[in-house]
């Protein structure tokens, strides 16, 4: 008889419920059963909820992540020459940094073969955003993907069907059973995909605040540390930024609107917060790839924006993937929605806080995101934010502009937006954009 251990799922669930650590074999049994469908969704969901409450110790988290990574293809990027870098955000509102960072680093000579995701809940996804560019193809076969990165240094596509299929299954269940905001579940979900995607260096952007899954800095730093430890343990140079998601990033939310804002950043005319974050993340990726120290890498990034090489690289990537780059000559046209509505302030004072998750939901309600799995995205729907936290507003000032193809969607979204704003009579304290940077040597608070 082969030495195969047999488990009962109910015992695995009970063990975790009672706070014990699962063995490597129990974890493998669970992940195999998830992928082959032999474990029913109700038992999978029960284990996820037990993990949500009991957490995981480091050894257990490492085993869980590796089992998820190996549940599908482990992509070998070695046909692409040189060091390959990857970045991943834990999810935010108005977070369009990947679309700017990928061409910036490629224009500085570092390759990025990036697989991105679609919008999830109130957060947007790079693939949906890029698909708002007419003709842009997010589905390339492996050979075309590798060839493109070898030739022009960059490609951003959707995740291949068999990349960490266990995560796909678990994420869908977490999304509908209230177990998304769990540190070990987020860490394993993200790192399994990053390890399977094959890059040499991984930069994580851990979002923190009202629009993020991690609501406070301490939890966000812990998540960042766990993910850095998993990456380093697997021989990948891994770093993490912990960044502010109490305020939407930049001024635009929605797919075509976010592409237009990326074009502004690449042309050197982007909003200050978004530009700064894109510069920081790009420079860090260059440093990780051995291009120089921090001041040298920041200078390289700024130069690539100033001399137009970053924008040229973006156009080259879009064109290589079938996208129509003429839209960048006339972005007003490309982002024009059938309906534009100005949301005006009914009071005066300072905006003291924005419930950024609600603002993401308001954008989804206009058609920019999915309400159900099969919703069709309206590429021109979204929000341009005119007043952000810290701004003084008077009665009648325009707080935001709402765009949609369907007028009937306006009213509930506007209500949600008003409810998301808090006011004060004094100017609130200015918040930081970057809270911390985490690498294998520790945490540096900013
Ligand atoms: N993004 C992911 O890919 N997984 C999570 O669990 C959360 C954000």
PDB file of N, CA and C in Angstrom, residues 248-324:
ATOM      1  N   UNK A 248      -9.003  58.608  -2.619  1.00  0.00           N
ATOM      2  CA  UNK A 248      -8.726  57.988  -3.930  1.00  0.00           C
ATOM      3  C   UNK A 248      -7.415  58.532  -4.503  1.00  0.00           C
ATOM      4  N   UNK A 249      -6.723  57.695  -5.250  1.00  0.00           N
ATOM      5  CA  UNK A 249      -5.428  58.100  -5.813  1.00  0.00           C
ATOM      6  C   UNK A 249      -5.662  58.843  -7.135  1.00  0.00           C
ATOM      7  N   UNK A 250      -5.114  60.046  -7.242  1.00  0.00           N
ATOM      8  CA  UNK A 250      -5.345  60.859  -8.438  1.00  0.00           C
ATOM      9  C   UNK A 250      -6.721  61.492  -8.379  1.00  0.00           C
ATOM     10  N   UNK A 251      -7.207  61.899  -9.552  1.00  0.00           N
ATOM     11  CA  UNK A 251      -8.487  62.627  -9.576  1.00  0.00           C
ATOM     12  C   UNK A 251      -9.568  61.888 -10.339  1.00  0.00           C
ATOM     13  N   UNK A 252      -9.229  60.743 -10.891  1.00  0.00           N
ATOM     14  CA  UNK A 252     -10.217  60.048 -11.732  1.00  0.00           C
ATOM     15  C   UNK A 252     -10.396  58.593 -11.329  1.00  0.00           C
ATOM     16  N   UNK A 253     -11.658  58.168 -11.369  1.00  0.00           N
ATOM     17  CA  UNK A 253     -12.009  56.765 -11.119  1.00  0.00           C
ATOM     18  C   UNK A 253     -12.875  56.327 -12.292  1.00  0.00           C
ATOM     19  N   UNK A 254     -12.596  55.155 -12.843  1.00  0.00           N
ATOM     20  CA  UNK A 254     -13.350  54.716 -14.021  1.00  0.00           C
ATOM     21  C   UNK A 254     -12.340  54.400 -15.108  1.00  0.00           C
ATOM     22  N   UNK A 255     -12.718  53.549 -16.049  1.00  0.00           N
ATOM     23  CA  UNK A 255     -11.716  52.914 -16.893  1.00  0.00           C
ATOM     24  C   UNK A 255     -11.040  53.849 -17.900  1.00  0.00           C
ATOM     25  N   UNK A 256     -11.801  54.443 -18.827  1.00  0.00           N
ATOM     26  CA  UNK A 256     -11.173  55.359 -19.798  1.00  0.00           C
ATOM     27  C   UNK A 256     -10.621  56.588 -19.080  1.00  0.00           C
ATOM     28  N   UNK A 257     -11.330  57.051 -18.050  1.00  0.00           N
ATOM     29  CA  UNK A 257     -10.862  58.232 -17.302  1.00  0.00           C
ATOM     30  C   UNK A 257      -9.489  57.967 -16.675  1.00  0.00           C
ATOM     31  N   UNK A 258      -9.286  56.751 -16.199  1.00  0.00           N
ATOM     32  CA  UNK A 258      -7.998  56.422 -15.557  1.00  0.00           C
ATOM     33  C   UNK A 258      -6.888  56.302 -16.601  1.00  0.00           C
ATOM     34  N   UNK A 259      -7.228  55.776 -17.777  1.00  0.00           N
ATOM     35  CA  UNK A 259      -6.216  55.718 -18.854  1.00  0.00           C
ATOM     36  C   UNK A 259      -5.798  57.148 -19.201  1.00  0.00           C
ATOM     37  N   UNK A 260      -6.781  58.031 -19.305  1.00  0.00           N
ATOM     38  CA  UNK A 260      -6.467  59.428 -19.648  1.00  0.00           C
ATOM     39  C   UNK A 260      -5.546  60.036 -18.582  1.00  0.00           C
ATOM     40  N   UNK A 261      -5.791  59.714 -17.322  1.00  0.00           N
ATOM     41  CA  UNK A 261      -4.958  60.280 -16.256  1.00  0.00           C
ATOM     42  C   UNK A 261      -3.529  59.712 -16.301  1.00  0.00           C
ATOM     43  N   UNK A 262      -3.413  58.458 -16.713  1.00  0.00           N
ATOM     44  CA  UNK A 262      -2.075  57.863 -16.876  1.00  0.00           C
ATOM     45  C   UNK A 262      -1.321  58.588 -17.989  1.00  0.00           C
ATOM     46  N   UNK A 263      -2.033  58.894 -19.068  1.00  0.00           N
ATOM     47  CA  UNK A 263      -1.407  59.646 -20.167  1.00  0.00           C
ATOM     48  C   UNK A 263      -0.921  61.004 -19.635  1.00  0.00           C
ATOM     49  N   UNK A 264      -1.728  61.627 -18.754  1.00  0.00           N
ATOM     50  CA  UNK A 264      -1.295  62.902 -18.144  1.00  0.00           C
ATOM     51  C   UNK A 264       0.001  62.700 -17.349  1.00  0.00           C
ATOM     52  N   UNK A 265       0.064  61.619 -16.541  1.00  0.00           N
ATOM     53  CA  UNK A 265       1.281  61.359 -15.744  1.00  0.00           C
ATOM     54  C   UNK A 265       2.478  61.174 -16.678  1.00  0.00           C
ATOM     55  N   UNK A 266       2.281  60.375 -17.727  1.00  0.00           N
ATOM     56  CA  UNK A 266       3.398  60.082 -18.629  1.00  0.00           C
ATOM     57  C   UNK A 266       3.811  61.311 -19.442  1.00  0.00           C
ATOM     58  N   UNK A 267       2.892  62.277 -19.558  1.00  0.00           N
ATOM     59  CA  UNK A 267       3.240  63.523 -20.239  1.00  0.00           C
ATOM     60  C   UNK A 267       3.721  64.580 -19.253  1.00  0.00           C
ATOM     61  N   UNK A 268       3.886  64.181 -17.977  1.00  0.00           N
ATOM     62  CA  UNK A 268       4.396  65.118 -16.976  1.00  0.00           C
ATOM     63  C   UNK A 268       3.369  66.096 -16.451  1.00  0.00           C
ATOM     64  N   UNK A 269       2.065  65.790 -16.670  1.00  0.00           N
ATOM     65  CA  UNK A 269       1.023  66.714 -16.230  1.00  0.00           C
ATOM     66  C   UNK A 269       0.018  66.043 -15.308  1.00  0.00           C
ATOM     67  N   UNK A 270       0.444  64.979 -14.628  1.00  0.00           N
ATOM     68  CA  UNK A 270      -0.486  64.222 -13.783  1.00  0.00           C
ATOM     69  C   UNK A 270      -0.674  64.872 -12.426  1.00  0.00           C
ATOM     70  N   UNK A 271      -1.706  64.456 -11.681  1.00  0.00           N
ATOM     71  CA  UNK A 271      -1.896  64.969 -10.319  1.00  0.00           C
ATOM     72  C   UNK A 271      -0.688  64.604  -9.443  1.00  0.00           C
ATOM     73  N   UNK A 272      -0.422  65.469  -8.451  1.00  0.00           N
ATOM     74  CA  UNK A 272       0.816  65.324  -7.662  1.00  0.00           C
ATOM     75  C   UNK A 272       0.898  63.974  -6.943  1.00  0.00           C
ATOM     76  N   UNK A 273      -0.198  63.536  -6.285  1.00  0.00           N
ATOM     77  CA  UNK A 273      -0.119  62.292  -5.497  1.00  0.00           C
ATOM     78  C   UNK A 273       0.166  61.090  -6.398  1.00  0.00           C
ATOM     79  N   UNK A 274      -0.567  61.015  -7.504  1.00  0.00           N
ATOM     80  CA  UNK A 274      -0.399  59.878  -8.413  1.00  0.00           C
ATOM     81  C   UNK A 274       0.999  59.886  -9.039  1.00  0.00           C
ATOM     82  N   UNK A 275       1.447  61.069  -9.438  1.00  0.00           N
ATOM     83  CA  UNK A 275       2.771  61.171 -10.068  1.00  0.00           C
ATOM     84  C   UNK A 275       3.849  60.720  -9.091  1.00  0.00           C
ATOM     85  N   UNK A 276       3.736  61.200  -7.848  1.00  0.00           N
ATOM     86  CA  UNK A 276       4.743  60.853  -6.839  1.00  0.00           C
ATOM     87  C   UNK A 276       4.775  59.339  -6.600  1.00  0.00           C
ATOM     88  N   UNK A 277       3.581  58.748  -6.490  1.00  0.00           N
ATOM     89  CA  UNK A 277       3.547  57.304  -6.225  1.00  0.00           C
ATOM     90  C   UNK A 277       4.101  56.510  -7.420  1.00  0.00           C
ATOM     91  N   UNK A 278       3.771  56.942  -8.637  1.00  0.00           N
ATOM     92  CA  UNK A 278       4.304  56.249  -9.821  1.00  0.00           C
ATOM     93  C   UNK A 278       5.822  56.380  -9.857  1.00  0.00           C
ATOM     94  N   UNK A 279       6.344  57.551  -9.502  1.00  0.00           N
ATOM     95  CA  UNK A 279       7.802  57.753  -9.522  1.00  0.00           C
ATOM     96  C   UNK A 279       8.474  56.860  -8.468  1.00  0.00           C
ATOM     97  N   UNK A 280       7.901  56.846  -7.269  1.00  0.00           N
ATOM     98  CA  UNK A 280       8.471  56.030  -6.170  1.00  0.00           C
ATOM     99  C   UNK A 280       8.513  54.555  -6.556  1.00  0.00           C
ATOM    100  N   UNK A 281       7.369  54.047  -7.039  1.00  0.00           N
ATOM    101  CA  UNK A 281       7.290  52.614  -7.348  1.00  0.00           C
ATOM    102  C   UNK A 281       8.226  52.268  -8.515  1.00  0.00           C
ATOM    103  N   UNK A 282       8.258  53.137  -9.524  1.00  0.00           N
ATOM    104  CA  UNK A 282       9.118  52.863 -10.686  1.00  0.00           C
ATOM    105  C   UNK A 282      10.582  52.869 -10.257  1.00  0.00           C
ATOM    106  N   UNK A 283      10.975  53.883  -9.471  1.00  0.00           N
ATOM    107  CA  UNK A 283      12.376  53.994  -9.055  1.00  0.00           C
ATOM    108  C   UNK A 283      12.759  52.785  -8.199  1.00  0.00           C
ATOM    109  N   UNK A 284      11.840  52.324  -7.356  1.00  0.00           N
ATOM    110  CA  UNK A 284      12.144  51.165  -6.506  1.00  0.00           C
ATOM    111  C   UNK A 284      12.347  49.914  -7.363  1.00  0.00           C
ATOM    112  N   UNK A 285      11.530  49.752  -8.399  1.00  0.00           N
ATOM    113  CA  UNK A 285      11.712  48.595  -9.290  1.00  0.00           C
ATOM    114  C   UNK A 285      13.062  48.674 -10.002  1.00  0.00           C
ATOM    115  N   UNK A 286      13.461  49.873 -10.415  1.00  0.00           N
ATOM    116  CA  UNK A 286      14.776  50.020 -11.066  1.00  0.00           C
ATOM    117  C   UNK A 286      15.890  49.659 -10.093  1.00  0.00           C
ATOM    118  N   UNK A 287      15.745  50.123  -8.832  1.00  0.00           N
ATOM    119  CA  UNK A 287      16.754  49.786  -7.808  1.00  0.00           C
ATOM    120  C   UNK A 287      16.820  48.280  -7.603  1.00  0.00           C
ATOM    121  N   UNK A 288      15.651  47.650  -7.503  1.00  0.00           N
ATOM    122  CA  UNK A 288      15.616  46.201  -7.264  1.00  0.00           C
ATOM    123  C   UNK A 288      16.280  45.451  -8.423  1.00  0.00           C
ATOM    124  N   UNK A 289      16.186  46.029  -9.623  1.00  0.00           N
ATOM    125  CA  UNK A 289      16.789  45.378 -10.796  1.00  0.00           C
ATOM    126  C   UNK A 289      18.257  45.754 -10.947  1.00  0.00           C
ATOM    127  N   UNK A 290      18.781  46.513  -9.979  1.00  0.00           N
ATOM    128  CA  UNK A 290      20.218  46.822  -9.984  1.00  0.00           C
ATOM    129  C   UNK A 290      20.623  47.992 -10.855  1.00  0.00           C
ATOM    130  N   UNK A 291      19.682  48.904 -11.134  1.00  0.00           N
ATOM    131  CA  UNK A 291      19.984  50.030 -12.021  1.00  0.00           C
ATOM    132  C   UNK A 291      20.680  51.194 -11.322  1.00  0.00           C
ATOM    133  N   UNK A 292      20.756  51.164  -9.994  1.00  0.00           N
ATOM    134  CA  UNK A 292      21.415  52.276  -9.303  1.00  0.00           C
ATOM    135  C   UNK A 292      20.844  52.467  -7.915  1.00  0.00           C
ATOM    136  N   UNK A 293      21.286  53.548  -7.242  1.00  0.00           N
ATOM    137  CA  UNK A 293      20.722  53.815  -5.913  1.00  0.00           C
ATOM    138  C   UNK A 293      19.450  54.654  -6.086  1.00  0.00           C
ATOM    139  N   UNK A 294      18.829  54.987  -4.962  1.00  0.00           N
ATOM    140  CA  UNK A 294      17.533  55.662  -5.028  1.00  0.00           C
ATOM    141  C   UNK A 294      17.589  56.994  -5.794  1.00  0.00           C
ATOM    142  N   UNK A 295      18.509  57.920  -5.453  1.00  0.00           N
ATOM    143  CA  UNK A 295      18.527  59.188  -6.204  1.00  0.00           C
ATOM    144  C   UNK A 295      18.768  58.973  -7.698  1.00  0.00           C
ATOM    145  N   UNK A 296      19.639  58.022  -8.034  1.00  0.00           N
ATOM    146  CA  UNK A 296      19.902  57.770  -9.465  1.00  0.00           C
ATOM    147  C   UNK A 296      18.637  57.245 -10.162  1.00  0.00           C
ATOM    148  N   UNK A 297      17.936  56.359  -9.475  1.00  0.00           N
ATOM    149  CA  UNK A 297      16.748  55.759 -10.097  1.00  0.00           C
ATOM    150  C   UNK A 297      15.616  56.773 -10.201  1.00  0.00           C
ATOM    151  N   UNK A 298      15.455  57.610  -9.176  1.00  0.00           N
ATOM    152  CA  UNK A 298      14.425  58.671  -9.257  1.00  0.00           C
ATOM    153  C   UNK A 298      14.757  59.580 -10.447  1.00  0.00           C
ATOM    154  N   UNK A 299      16.034  59.931 -10.588  1.00  0.00           N
ATOM    155  CA  UNK A 299      16.432  60.825 -11.696  1.00  0.00           C
ATOM    156  C   UNK A 299      16.141  60.165 -13.044  1.00  0.00           C
ATOM    157  N   UNK A 300      16.402  58.858 -13.147  1.00  0.00           N
ATOM    158  CA  UNK A 300      16.144  58.139 -14.408  1.00  0.00           C
ATOM    159  C   UNK A 300      14.654  58.189 -14.766  1.00  0.00           C
ATOM    160  N   UNK A 301      13.833  57.964 -13.726  1.00  0.00           N
ATOM    161  CA  UNK A 301      12.377  57.946 -13.942  1.00  0.00           C
ATOM    162  C   UNK A 301      11.907  59.325 -14.410  1.00  0.00           C
ATOM    163  N   UNK A 302      12.362  60.362 -13.713  1.00  0.00           N
ATOM    164  CA  UNK A 302      11.908  61.725 -14.081  1.00  0.00           C
ATOM    165  C   UNK A 302      12.354  62.081 -15.499  1.00  0.00           C
ATOM    166  N   UNK A 303      13.573  61.655 -15.824  1.00  0.00           N
ATOM    167  CA  UNK A 303      14.084  61.957 -17.172  1.00  0.00           C
ATOM    168  C   UNK A 303      13.230  61.254 -18.245  1.00  0.00           C
ATOM    169  N   UNK A 304      12.868  59.989 -17.959  1.00  0.00           N
ATOM    170  CA  UNK A 304      12.074  59.239 -18.951  1.00  0.00           C
ATOM    171  C   UNK A 304      10.711  59.893 -19.172  1.00  0.00           C
ATOM    172  N   UNK A 305      10.190  60.530 -18.118  1.00  0.00           N
ATOM    173  CA  UNK A 305       8.908  61.239 -18.287  1.00  0.00           C
ATOM    174  C   UNK A 305       9.158  62.544 -19.055  1.00  0.00           C
ATOM    175  N   UNK A 306      10.190  63.278 -18.620  1.00  0.00           N
ATOM    176  CA  UNK A 306      10.464  64.587 -19.244  1.00  0.00           C
ATOM    177  C   UNK A 306      10.797  64.469 -20.734  1.00  0.00           C
ATOM    178  N   UNK A 307      11.602  63.462 -21.095  1.00  0.00           N
ATOM    179  CA  UNK A 307      12.001  63.407 -22.509  1.00  0.00           C
ATOM    180  C   UNK A 307      11.014  62.616 -23.384  1.00  0.00           C
ATOM    181  N   UNK A 308       9.889  62.209 -22.788  1.00  0.00           N
ATOM    182  CA  UNK A 308       8.821  61.590 -23.593  1.00  0.00           C
ATOM    183  C   UNK A 308       9.008  60.105 -23.835  1.00  0.00           C
ATOM    184  N   UNK A 309      10.124  59.526 -23.323  1.00  0.00           N
ATOM    185  CA  UNK A 309      10.360  58.102 -23.626  1.00  0.00           C
ATOM    186  C   UNK A 309       9.341  57.187 -22.945  1.00  0.00           C
ATOM    187  N   UNK A 310       8.898  57.577 -21.762  1.00  0.00           N
ATOM    188  CA  UNK A 310       7.921  56.738 -21.049  1.00  0.00           C
ATOM    189  C   UNK A 310       6.594  56.729 -21.807  1.00  0.00           C
ATOM    190  N   UNK A 311       6.175  57.886 -22.270  1.00  0.00           N
ATOM    191  CA  UNK A 311       4.913  57.962 -23.042  1.00  0.00           C
ATOM    192  C   UNK A 311       5.058  57.198 -24.355  1.00  0.00           C
ATOM    193  N   UNK A 312       6.217  57.343 -25.003  1.00  0.00           N
ATOM    194  CA  UNK A 312       6.430  56.602 -26.264  1.00  0.00           C
ATOM    195  C   UNK A 312       6.338  55.095 -26.011  1.00  0.00           C
ATOM    196  N   UNK A 313       6.883  54.662 -24.867  1.00  0.00           N
ATOM    197  CA  UNK A 313       6.865  53.219 -24.542  1.00  0.00           C
ATOM    198  C   UNK A 313       5.425  52.747 -24.311  1.00  0.00           C
ATOM    199  N   UNK A 314       4.641  53.587 -23.643  1.00  0.00           N
ATOM    200  CA  UNK A 314       3.225  53.236 -23.418  1.00  0.00           C
ATOM    201  C   UNK A 314       2.530  53.047 -24.772  1.00  0.00           C
ATOM    202  N   UNK A 315       2.759  54.017 -25.678  1.00  0.00           N
ATOM    203  CA  UNK A 315       2.124  53.920 -27.009  1.00  0.00           C
ATOM    204  C   UNK A 315       2.593  52.662 -27.743  1.00  0.00           C
ATOM    205  N   UNK A 316       3.894  52.373 -27.615  1.00  0.00           N
ATOM    206  CA  UNK A 316       4.448  51.189 -28.292  1.00  0.00           C
ATOM    207  C   UNK A 316       3.755  49.921 -27.780  1.00  0.00           C
ATOM    208  N   UNK A 317       3.560  49.862 -26.455  1.00  0.00           N
ATOM    209  CA  UNK A 317       2.916  48.685 -25.862  1.00  0.00           C
ATOM    210  C   UNK A 317       1.468  48.576 -26.346  1.00  0.00           C
ATOM    211  N   UNK A 318       0.748  49.685 -26.297  1.00  0.00           N
ATOM    212  CA  UNK A 318      -0.663  49.670 -26.691  1.00  0.00           C
ATOM    213  C   UNK A 318      -0.782  49.245 -28.155  1.00  0.00           C
ATOM    214  N   UNK A 319       0.076  49.817 -28.990  1.00  0.00           N
ATOM    215  CA  UNK A 319       0.027  49.483 -30.419  1.00  0.00           C
ATOM    216  C   UNK A 319       0.366  48.009 -30.659  1.00  0.00           C
ATOM    217  N   UNK A 320       1.387  47.521 -29.933  1.00  0.00           N
ATOM    218  CA  UNK A 320       1.784  46.115 -30.108  1.00  0.00           C
ATOM    219  C   UNK A 320       0.636  45.179 -29.733  1.00  0.00           C
ATOM    220  N   UNK A 321      -0.233  45.626 -28.827  1.00  0.00           N
ATOM    221  CA  UNK A 321      -1.349  44.773 -28.401  1.00  0.00           C
ATOM    222  C   UNK A 321      -2.656  45.147 -29.109  1.00  0.00           C
ATOM    223  N   UNK A 322      -2.522  45.826 -30.254  1.00  0.00           N
ATOM    224  CA  UNK A 322      -3.691  46.074 -31.108  1.00  0.00           C
ATOM    225  C   UNK A 322      -4.492  47.302 -30.756  1.00  0.00           C
ATOM    226  N   UNK A 323      -4.046  48.094 -29.766  1.00  0.00           N
ATOM    227  CA  UNK A 323      -4.824  49.262 -29.331  1.00  0.00           C
ATOM    228  C   UNK A 323      -4.655  50.443 -30.271  1.00  0.00           C
ATOM    229  N   UNK A 324      -5.672  51.308 -30.292  1.00  0.00           N
ATOM    230  CA  UNK A 324      -5.674  52.477 -31.164  1.00  0.00           C
ATOM    231  C   UNK A 324      -5.038  53.659 -30.422  1.00  0.00           C
TER     232      UNK A 324
END
